[in-house]
Coordinates of C-alpha atoms in Angstrom, one line a residue:
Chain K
X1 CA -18.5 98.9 141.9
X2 CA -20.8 97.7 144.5
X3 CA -21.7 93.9 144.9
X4 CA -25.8 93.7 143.7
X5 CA -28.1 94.2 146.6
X6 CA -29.7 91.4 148.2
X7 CA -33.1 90.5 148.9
X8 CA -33.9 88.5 151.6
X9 CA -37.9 88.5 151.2
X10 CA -38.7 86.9 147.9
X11 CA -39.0 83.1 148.3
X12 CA -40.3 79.9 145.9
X13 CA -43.5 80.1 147.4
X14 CA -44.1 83.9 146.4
X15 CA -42.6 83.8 142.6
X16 CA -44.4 80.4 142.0
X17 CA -47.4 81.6 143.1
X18 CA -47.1 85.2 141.3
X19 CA -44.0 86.8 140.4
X20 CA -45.1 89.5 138.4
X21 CA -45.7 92.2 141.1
X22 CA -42.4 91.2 142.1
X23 CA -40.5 91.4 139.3
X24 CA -41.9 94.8 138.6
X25 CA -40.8 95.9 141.6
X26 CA -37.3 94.3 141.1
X27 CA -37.5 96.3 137.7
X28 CA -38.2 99.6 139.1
X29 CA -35.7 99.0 142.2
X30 CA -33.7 96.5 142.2
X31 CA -32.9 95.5 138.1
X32 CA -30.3 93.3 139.6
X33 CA -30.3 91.5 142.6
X34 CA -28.8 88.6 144.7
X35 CA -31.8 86.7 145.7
X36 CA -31.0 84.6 149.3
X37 CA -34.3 82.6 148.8
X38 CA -33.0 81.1 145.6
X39 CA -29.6 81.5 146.2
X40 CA -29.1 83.0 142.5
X41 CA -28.6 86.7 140.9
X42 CA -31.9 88.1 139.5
X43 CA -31.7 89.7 136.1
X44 CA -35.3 91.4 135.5
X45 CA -34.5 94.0 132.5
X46 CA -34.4 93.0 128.9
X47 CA -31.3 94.3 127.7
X48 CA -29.4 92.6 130.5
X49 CA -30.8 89.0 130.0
X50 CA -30.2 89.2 126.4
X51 CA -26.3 90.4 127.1
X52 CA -26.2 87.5 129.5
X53 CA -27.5 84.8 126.8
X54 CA -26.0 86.4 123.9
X55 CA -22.3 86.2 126.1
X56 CA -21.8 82.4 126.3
X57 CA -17.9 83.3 126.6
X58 CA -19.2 85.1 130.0
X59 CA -21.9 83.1 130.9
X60 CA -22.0 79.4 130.7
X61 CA -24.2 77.1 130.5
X62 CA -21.9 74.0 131.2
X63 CA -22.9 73.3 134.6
X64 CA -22.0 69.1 135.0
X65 CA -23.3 69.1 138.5
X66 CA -26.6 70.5 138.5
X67 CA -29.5 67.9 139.0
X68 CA -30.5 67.7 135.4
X69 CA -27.6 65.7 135.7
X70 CA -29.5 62.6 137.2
X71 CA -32.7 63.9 136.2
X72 CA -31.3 62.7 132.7
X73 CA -28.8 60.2 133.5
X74 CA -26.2 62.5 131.1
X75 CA -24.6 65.5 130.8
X76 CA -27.0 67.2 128.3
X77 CA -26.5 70.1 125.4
X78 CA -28.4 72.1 127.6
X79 CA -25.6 72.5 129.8
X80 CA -22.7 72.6 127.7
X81 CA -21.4 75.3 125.2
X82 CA -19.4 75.9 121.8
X83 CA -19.0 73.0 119.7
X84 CA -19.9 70.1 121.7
X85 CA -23.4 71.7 122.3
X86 CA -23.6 73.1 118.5
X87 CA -22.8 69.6 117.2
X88 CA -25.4 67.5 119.5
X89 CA -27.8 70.0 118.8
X90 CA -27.2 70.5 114.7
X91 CA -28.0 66.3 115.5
X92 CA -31.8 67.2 115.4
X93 CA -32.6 70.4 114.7
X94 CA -33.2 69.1 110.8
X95 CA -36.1 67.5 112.1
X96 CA -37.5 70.7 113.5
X97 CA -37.4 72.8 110.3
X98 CA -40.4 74.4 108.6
X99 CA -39.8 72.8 105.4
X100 CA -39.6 69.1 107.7
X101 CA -43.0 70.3 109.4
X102 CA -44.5 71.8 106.2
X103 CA -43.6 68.4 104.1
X104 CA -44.2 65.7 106.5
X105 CA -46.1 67.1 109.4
X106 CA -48.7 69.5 108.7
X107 CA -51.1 67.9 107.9
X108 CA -50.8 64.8 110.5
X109 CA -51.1 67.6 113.3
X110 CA -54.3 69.3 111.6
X111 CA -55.4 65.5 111.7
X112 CA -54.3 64.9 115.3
X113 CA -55.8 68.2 116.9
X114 CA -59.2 67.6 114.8
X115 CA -59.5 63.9 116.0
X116 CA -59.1 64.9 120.0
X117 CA -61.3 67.8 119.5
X118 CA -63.8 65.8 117.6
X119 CA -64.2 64.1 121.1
X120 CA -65.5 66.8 123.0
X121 CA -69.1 68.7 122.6
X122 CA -70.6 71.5 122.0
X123 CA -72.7 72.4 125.5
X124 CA -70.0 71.0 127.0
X125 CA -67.8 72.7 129.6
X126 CA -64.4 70.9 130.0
X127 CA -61.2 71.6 131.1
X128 CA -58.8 72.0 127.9
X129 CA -55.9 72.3 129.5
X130 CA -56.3 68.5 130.8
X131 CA -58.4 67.0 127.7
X132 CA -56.9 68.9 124.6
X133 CA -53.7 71.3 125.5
X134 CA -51.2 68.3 127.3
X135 CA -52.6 65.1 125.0
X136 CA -52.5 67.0 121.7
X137 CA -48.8 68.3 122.4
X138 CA -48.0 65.0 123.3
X139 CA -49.3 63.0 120.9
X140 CA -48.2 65.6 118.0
X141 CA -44.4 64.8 119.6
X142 CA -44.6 61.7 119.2
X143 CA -44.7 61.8 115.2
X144 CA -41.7 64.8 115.8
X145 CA -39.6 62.4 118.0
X146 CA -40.3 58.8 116.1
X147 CA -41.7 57.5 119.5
X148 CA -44.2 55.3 118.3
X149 CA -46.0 53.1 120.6
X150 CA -45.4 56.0 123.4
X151 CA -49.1 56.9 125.1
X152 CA -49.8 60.3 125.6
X153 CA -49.9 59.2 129.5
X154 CA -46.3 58.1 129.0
X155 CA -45.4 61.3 127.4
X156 CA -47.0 63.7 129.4
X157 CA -45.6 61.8 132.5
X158 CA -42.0 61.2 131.4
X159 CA -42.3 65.3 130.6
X160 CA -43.6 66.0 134.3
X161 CA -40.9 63.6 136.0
X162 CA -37.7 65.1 134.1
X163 CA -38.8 68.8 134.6
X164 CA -39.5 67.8 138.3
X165 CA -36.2 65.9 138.4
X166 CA -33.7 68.9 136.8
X167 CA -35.6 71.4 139.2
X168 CA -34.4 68.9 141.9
X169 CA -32.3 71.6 143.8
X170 CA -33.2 70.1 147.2
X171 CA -31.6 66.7 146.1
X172 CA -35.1 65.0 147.2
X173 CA -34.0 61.2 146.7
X174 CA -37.4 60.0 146.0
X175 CA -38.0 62.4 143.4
X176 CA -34.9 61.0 141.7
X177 CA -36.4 57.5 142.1
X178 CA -39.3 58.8 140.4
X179 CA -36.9 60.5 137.2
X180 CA -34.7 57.2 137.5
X181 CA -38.1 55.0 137.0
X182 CA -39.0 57.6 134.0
X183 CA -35.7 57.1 132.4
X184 CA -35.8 53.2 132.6
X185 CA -38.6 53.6 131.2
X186 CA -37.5 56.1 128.3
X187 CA -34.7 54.0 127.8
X188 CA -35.9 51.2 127.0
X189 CA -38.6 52.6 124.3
X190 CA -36.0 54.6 122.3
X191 CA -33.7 51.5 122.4
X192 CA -36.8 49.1 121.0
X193 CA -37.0 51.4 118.2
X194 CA -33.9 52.0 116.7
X195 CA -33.6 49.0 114.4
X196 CA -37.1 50.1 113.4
X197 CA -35.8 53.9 112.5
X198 CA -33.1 52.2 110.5
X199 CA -35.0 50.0 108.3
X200 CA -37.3 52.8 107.8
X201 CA -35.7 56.2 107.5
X202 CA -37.9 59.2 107.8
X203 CA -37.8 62.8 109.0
X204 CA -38.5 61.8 112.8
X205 CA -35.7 63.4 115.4
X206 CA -34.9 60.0 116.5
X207 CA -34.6 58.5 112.7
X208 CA -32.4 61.9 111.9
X209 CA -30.1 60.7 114.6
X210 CA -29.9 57.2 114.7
X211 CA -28.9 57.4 110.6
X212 CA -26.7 59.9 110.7
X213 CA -23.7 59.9 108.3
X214 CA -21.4 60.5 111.6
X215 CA -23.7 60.1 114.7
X216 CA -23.4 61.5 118.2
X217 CA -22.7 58.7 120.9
X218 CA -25.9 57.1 121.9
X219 CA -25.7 58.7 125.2
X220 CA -26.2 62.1 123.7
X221 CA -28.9 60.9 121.2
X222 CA -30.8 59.4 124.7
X223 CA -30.1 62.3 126.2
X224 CA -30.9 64.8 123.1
X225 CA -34.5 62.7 123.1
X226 CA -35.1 63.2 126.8
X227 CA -34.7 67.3 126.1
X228 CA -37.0 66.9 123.4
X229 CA -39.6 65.5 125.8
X230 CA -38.4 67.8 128.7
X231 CA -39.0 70.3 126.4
X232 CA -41.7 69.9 124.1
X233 CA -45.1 68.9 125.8
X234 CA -45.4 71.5 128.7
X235 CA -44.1 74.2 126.9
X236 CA -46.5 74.0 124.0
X237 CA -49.3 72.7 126.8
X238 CA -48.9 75.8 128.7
X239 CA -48.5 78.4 125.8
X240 CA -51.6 77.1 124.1
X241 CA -53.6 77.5 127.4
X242 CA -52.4 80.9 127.8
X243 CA -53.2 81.7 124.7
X244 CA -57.1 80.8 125.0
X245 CA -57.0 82.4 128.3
X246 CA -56.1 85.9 127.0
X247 CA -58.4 85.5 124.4
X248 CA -61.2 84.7 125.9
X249 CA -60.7 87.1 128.4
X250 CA -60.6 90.1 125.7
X251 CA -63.4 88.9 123.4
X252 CA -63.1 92.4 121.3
X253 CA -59.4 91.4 120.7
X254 CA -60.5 87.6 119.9
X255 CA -62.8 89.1 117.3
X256 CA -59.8 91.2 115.8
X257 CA -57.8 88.3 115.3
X258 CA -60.2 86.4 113.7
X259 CA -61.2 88.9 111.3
X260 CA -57.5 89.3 110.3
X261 CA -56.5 86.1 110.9
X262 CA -53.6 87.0 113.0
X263 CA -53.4 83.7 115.1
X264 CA -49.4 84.1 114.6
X265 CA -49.9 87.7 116.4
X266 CA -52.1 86.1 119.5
X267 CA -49.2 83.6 119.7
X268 CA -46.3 86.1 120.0
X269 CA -48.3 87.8 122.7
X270 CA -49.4 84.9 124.5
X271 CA -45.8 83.6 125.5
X272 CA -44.2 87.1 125.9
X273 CA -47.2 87.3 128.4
X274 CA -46.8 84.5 130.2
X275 CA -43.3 82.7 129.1
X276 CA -43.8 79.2 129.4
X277 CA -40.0 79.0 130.2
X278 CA -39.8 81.9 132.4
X279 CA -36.2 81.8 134.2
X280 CA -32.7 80.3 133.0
X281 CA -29.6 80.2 134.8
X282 CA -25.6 80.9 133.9
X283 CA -22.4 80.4 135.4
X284 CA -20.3 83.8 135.4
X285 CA -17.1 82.1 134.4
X286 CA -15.1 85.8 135.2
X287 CA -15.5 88.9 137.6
X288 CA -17.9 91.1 135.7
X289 CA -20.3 93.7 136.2
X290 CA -24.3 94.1 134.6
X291 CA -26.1 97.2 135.2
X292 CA -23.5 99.0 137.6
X293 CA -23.1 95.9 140.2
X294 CA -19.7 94.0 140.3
X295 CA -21.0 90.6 139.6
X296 CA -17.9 87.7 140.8
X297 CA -16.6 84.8 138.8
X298 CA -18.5 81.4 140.6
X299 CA -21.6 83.8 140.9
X300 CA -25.0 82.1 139.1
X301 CA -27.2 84.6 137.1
X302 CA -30.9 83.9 136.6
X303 CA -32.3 85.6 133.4
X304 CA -35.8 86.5 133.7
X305 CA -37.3 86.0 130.9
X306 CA -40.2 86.4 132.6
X307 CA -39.9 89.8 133.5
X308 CA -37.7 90.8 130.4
X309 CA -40.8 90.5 128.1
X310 CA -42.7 93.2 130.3
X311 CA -40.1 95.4 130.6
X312 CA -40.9 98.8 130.4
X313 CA -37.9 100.1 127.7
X314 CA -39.2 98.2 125.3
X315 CA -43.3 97.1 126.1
X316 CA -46.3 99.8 126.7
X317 CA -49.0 97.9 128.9
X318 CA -46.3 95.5 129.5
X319 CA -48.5 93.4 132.2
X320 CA -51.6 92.7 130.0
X321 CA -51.9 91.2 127.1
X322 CA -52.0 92.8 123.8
X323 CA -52.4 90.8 120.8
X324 CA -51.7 94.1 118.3
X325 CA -48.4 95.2 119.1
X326 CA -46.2 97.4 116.7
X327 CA -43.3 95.6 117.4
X328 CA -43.0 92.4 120.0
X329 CA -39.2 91.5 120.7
X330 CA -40.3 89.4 123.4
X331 CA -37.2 86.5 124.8
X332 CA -39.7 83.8 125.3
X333 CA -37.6 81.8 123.0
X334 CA -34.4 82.9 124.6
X335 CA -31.3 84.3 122.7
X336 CA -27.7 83.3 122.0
X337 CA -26.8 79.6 121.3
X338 CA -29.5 78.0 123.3
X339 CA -32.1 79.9 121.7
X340 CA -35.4 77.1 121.5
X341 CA -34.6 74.5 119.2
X342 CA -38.3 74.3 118.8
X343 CA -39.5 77.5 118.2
X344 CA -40.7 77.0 114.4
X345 CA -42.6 73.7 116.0
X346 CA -44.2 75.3 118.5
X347 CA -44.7 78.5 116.1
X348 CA -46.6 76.4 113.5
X349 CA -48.0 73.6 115.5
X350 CA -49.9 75.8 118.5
X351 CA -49.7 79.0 116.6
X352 CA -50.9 78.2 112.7
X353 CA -53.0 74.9 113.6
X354 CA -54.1 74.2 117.5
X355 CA -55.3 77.5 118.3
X356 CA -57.1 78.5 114.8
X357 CA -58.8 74.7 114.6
X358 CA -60.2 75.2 118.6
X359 CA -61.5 78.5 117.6
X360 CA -62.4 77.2 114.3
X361 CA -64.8 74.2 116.1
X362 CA -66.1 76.4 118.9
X363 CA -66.6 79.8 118.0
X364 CA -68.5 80.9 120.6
X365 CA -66.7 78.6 123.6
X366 CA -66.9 80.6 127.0
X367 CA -64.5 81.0 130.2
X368 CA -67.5 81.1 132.2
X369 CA -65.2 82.3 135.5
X370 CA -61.9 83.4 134.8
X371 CA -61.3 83.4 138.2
X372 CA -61.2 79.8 138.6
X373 CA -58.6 79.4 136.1
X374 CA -55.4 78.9 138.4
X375 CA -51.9 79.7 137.5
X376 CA -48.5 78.2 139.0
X377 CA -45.0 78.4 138.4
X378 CA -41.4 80.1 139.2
X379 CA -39.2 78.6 135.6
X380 CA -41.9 76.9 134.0
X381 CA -45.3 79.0 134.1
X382 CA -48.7 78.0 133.0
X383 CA -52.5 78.1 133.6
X384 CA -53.3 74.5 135.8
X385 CA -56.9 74.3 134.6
X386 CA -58.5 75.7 131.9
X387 CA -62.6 75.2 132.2
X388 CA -64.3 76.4 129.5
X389 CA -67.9 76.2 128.0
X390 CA -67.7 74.9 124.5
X391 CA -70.0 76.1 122.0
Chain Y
X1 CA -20.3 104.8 108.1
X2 CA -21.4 101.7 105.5
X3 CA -24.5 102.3 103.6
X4 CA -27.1 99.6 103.4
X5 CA -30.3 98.8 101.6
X6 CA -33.0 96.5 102.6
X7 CA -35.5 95.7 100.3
X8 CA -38.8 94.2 101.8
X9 CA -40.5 91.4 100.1
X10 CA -43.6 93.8 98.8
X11 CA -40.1 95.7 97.0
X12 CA -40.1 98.6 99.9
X13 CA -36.5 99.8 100.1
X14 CA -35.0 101.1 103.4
X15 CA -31.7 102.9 103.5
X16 CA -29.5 103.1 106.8
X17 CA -25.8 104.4 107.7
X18 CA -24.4 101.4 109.8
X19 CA -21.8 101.5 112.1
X20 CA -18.7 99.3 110.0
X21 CA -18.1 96.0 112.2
X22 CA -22.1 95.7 113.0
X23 CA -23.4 93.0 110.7
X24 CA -26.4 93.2 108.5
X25 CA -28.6 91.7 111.0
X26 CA -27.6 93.9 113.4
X27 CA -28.0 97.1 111.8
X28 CA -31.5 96.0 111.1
X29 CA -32.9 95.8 114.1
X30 CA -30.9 99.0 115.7
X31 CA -32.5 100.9 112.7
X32 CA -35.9 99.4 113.1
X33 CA -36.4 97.7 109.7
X34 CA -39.5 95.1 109.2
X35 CA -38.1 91.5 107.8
X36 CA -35.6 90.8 110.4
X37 CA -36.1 89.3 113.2
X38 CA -33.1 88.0 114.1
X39 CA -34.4 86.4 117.6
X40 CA -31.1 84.2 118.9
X41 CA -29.0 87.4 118.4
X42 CA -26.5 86.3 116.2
X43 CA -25.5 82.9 117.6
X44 CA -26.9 81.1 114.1
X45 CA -29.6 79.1 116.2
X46 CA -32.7 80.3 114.8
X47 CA -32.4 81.1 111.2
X48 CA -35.0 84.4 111.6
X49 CA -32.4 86.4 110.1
X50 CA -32.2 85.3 106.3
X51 CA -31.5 87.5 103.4
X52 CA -31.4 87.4 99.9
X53 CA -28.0 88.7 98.9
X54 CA -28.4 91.2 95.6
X55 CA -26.0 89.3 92.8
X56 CA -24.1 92.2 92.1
X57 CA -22.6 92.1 96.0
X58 CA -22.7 88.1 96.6
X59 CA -18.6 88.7 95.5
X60 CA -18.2 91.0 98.1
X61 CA -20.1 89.4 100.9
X62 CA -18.0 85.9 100.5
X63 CA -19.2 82.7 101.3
X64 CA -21.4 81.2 103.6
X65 CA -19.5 80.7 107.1
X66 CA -19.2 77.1 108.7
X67 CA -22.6 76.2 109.6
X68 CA -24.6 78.5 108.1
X69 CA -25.6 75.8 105.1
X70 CA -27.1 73.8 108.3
X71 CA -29.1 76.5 109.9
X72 CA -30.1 78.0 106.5
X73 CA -32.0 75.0 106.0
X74 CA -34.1 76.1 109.2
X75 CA -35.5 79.2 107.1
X76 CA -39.3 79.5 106.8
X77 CA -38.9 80.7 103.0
X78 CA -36.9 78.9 100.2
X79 CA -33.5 79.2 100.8
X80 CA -31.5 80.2 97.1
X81 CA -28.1 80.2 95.8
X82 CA -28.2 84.2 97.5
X83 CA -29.5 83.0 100.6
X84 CA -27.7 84.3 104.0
X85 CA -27.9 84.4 107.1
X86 CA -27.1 88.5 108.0
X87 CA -26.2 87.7 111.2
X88 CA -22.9 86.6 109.7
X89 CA -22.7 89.5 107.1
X90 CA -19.8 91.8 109.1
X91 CA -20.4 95.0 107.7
X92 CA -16.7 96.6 106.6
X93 CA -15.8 99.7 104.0
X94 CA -16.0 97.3 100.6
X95 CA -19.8 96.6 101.6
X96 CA -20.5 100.5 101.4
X97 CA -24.0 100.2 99.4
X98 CA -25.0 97.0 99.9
X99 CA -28.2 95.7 98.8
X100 CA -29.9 92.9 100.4
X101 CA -33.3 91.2 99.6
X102 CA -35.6 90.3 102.6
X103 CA -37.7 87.0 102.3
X104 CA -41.7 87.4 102.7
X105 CA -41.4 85.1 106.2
X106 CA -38.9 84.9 108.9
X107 CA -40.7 82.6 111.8

């Protein structure tokens, strides 16, 4: 079979910018394809990325020397397979359950969102994705994590500077001075609360771990934290802003949901829209082939999520968003053993509270220009600014 | 073939002819039944896949694999004595007529 073809125009600047005409194209052309700009093999059609995720025999994710690496100061479960990942991540999941959120959480996160939006005013026009979209995710992980003490600048910060750090491809030191300030930083909270965690036990990711019957090494519990954070502010930030985007934007299809109440619908659809994780990469540990291409053993495959959740096999009207969808198999949550570990959080927290309480407060809140809402991103994808009218 | 019968939460029953080595998951979502959702594709990471095992099969389905207890506990309904994930239900020639149980939430 032939070697995937390779394209030679696509670059960071285009797919951060606006990928989705491109990955269209790449679906309609080129379903696979070795992009030079990125230096990494495109996968743009649903059932491929899922048979790359699903194949962890295949395709690894144990990559040591990628720059999450020092981003994190260890080698995290996000890049390691089988039992050593299962086992680091079995660590903390507990404290991501819907029986943990619905006991202990619930109703601390209805009291979080409603204090920060009891700050803003009606006649207002403010920017949510900066005053309610990052602090609330933040401050909501803190309680999830058993951070207490952390500021929601801290949070939202040490977020920004790992993501930055693990997408350092270029090796830029001074953004590793940056992630290696971040993680002194980190370090030294998680370590000032752990004889606080074990003198009070509760359902907190960090008190899960540091009691454990048979704990992972304290590395991996720093590290496992650090992925938490990594992982649990912008993601939720970005797929709540989404979210009142493309509702706002289709007021006939915000009335719908509220009349049915189908907040957990306009959820699904907001991050198969938009993925707030958008790309992942693998290691092809043996010669293979996807979609007709011989694809070699050393090669790196990028799953596009992205561009999986508009494909046309399995989405009508793919590109725009649809909040009443038959069926909604979307991959914004991934597949295969690294499937989001916080995909009930983010399902209950932004899904069943954030978004139903904002509309709740502001019924008739206004994007006044949608044009000025700016969007950026090539593996983590967002609006930038959100300004709305509230009312 | 294996024969298998969902039954949703609201009691509606679905019949399909699975393909013996699929699992129960599996055979869900290539026949298009409501109730699974089955999202990390059988890896035991997400827990959207649970079923109630009918009692008059739990014999035949075995016990729960290593690690299923663990991600069972992830489930958004209760999780019973019956409780499995059918991602890990292989679907062979003694299961012909299976009958599982779908919970009313799976995310």
């Amino acid at each position: 079979m032939p070697l995937a073809p390779v394209n030679t125009d696509v670059g960071m600047n285009q797919l951060t910018r606006d990928p989705y005409p491109i990955y269209r194209r790449m679906r309609r052309d080129t379903p696979v394809v070795r992009v030079e700009g990125v230096k990494r093999t495109f996968l743009t059609k649903a059932a491929h990325t899922k048979r790359v995720k699903d194949t962890p025999e295949l395709f690894s994710s144990n990559d040591p020397n990628t720059p999450m690496q020092p981003a994190f100061r260890a080698h995290t479960l996000m890049r390691k397979d089988g039992d050593e990942h299962r086992r680091e991540r079995m660590a903390m999941q507990m404290a991501y359950t819907p029986k943990v959120i619905k006991a202990n959480w619930a109703q601390i996160y209805r009291d979080i969102t409603d204090e920060y939006l009891s700050r803003l005013k009606k006649g207002d026009t403010v920017d949510l994705f900066r005053e309610i979209c990052g602090p609330v995710s933040a401050r909501i992980l803190v309680h999830i994590l058993g951070l207490d003490g952390a500021t929601d600048e801290q949070m939202m910060r040490w977020s920004q500077e790992l993501i930055d750090g693990a997408g350092n491809f270029g090796w830029d030191p001074e953004l590793f001075r940056i992630t290696e300030r971040a993680n002194d930083e980190m370090d030294a909270h998680f370590g000032s609360l752990i004889d606080h965690h074990k003198a009070n036990p509760n359902a907190s990711a960090l008190s899960l771990m540091v009691n454990a019957e048979n704990p992972i090494p304290d590395s991996q519990i720093y590290a496992n934290m650090k992925i938490a954070i990594g992982g649990g502010i912008n993601e939720p930030r970005d797929a709540m802003a989404t979210i009142i985007y493309g509702l706002l934007t289709s007021p006939e299809q915000l009335e719908e949901v509220r009349r049915q109440e189908a907040w957990g619908m306009a959820f699904e659809e907001g991050v198969r829209w938009v993925a707030p994780i958008q790309a992942s990469s693998r290691l092809v540990l043996e010669d293979t082939e996807i979609g007709g291409f011989d694809i070699p053993k050393g090669d790196t495959v990028m799953t596009i999520q992205a561009s999986a959740n508009r494909d046309e096999d399995l989405f009508e009207d793919g590109e725009n968003f649809v909040v009443f969808r038959d069926k909604n198999p979307h991959q914004a949550f991934g597949s295969g053993p690294h499937h989001c570990a916080g995909a009930h959080i983010a399902r209950r927290t932004v899904g069943e509270i954030m978004i139903p309480a904002l509309f709740d407060r502001f019924p008739n809140m206004r994007l006044p220009d949608p044009d000025a809402v700016r969007w950026r991103g090539f593996g983590f994808r967002g609006p930038v600014n959100l300004p709305v009218s509230l009312n | 073939m294996v024969k298998v019968t969902y039954v949703a939460a609201d009691g509606t029953e679905t019949i399909v002819d699975a393909d013996e080595g699929s699992t129960v998951m599996q055979t869900a979502l290539d026949n298009s039944v409501d109730g699974i959702v089955g999202e990390c594709g059988g890896a035991m990471m997400c827990a959207t896949c649970h079923c109630y095992v009918d009692d008059a099969w739990s014999d035949k389905t075995g016990p729960r694999q290593d690690g299923e207890d663990d991600m069972l506990e992830c489930a958004a309904d209760a999780v019973k004595p019956s409780s499995r994930l059918s991602c890990q239900i292989k679907l062979t020639d003694a299961l012909d007529g299976l009958v599982v149980h779908l919970p009313q939430d799976q995310v």
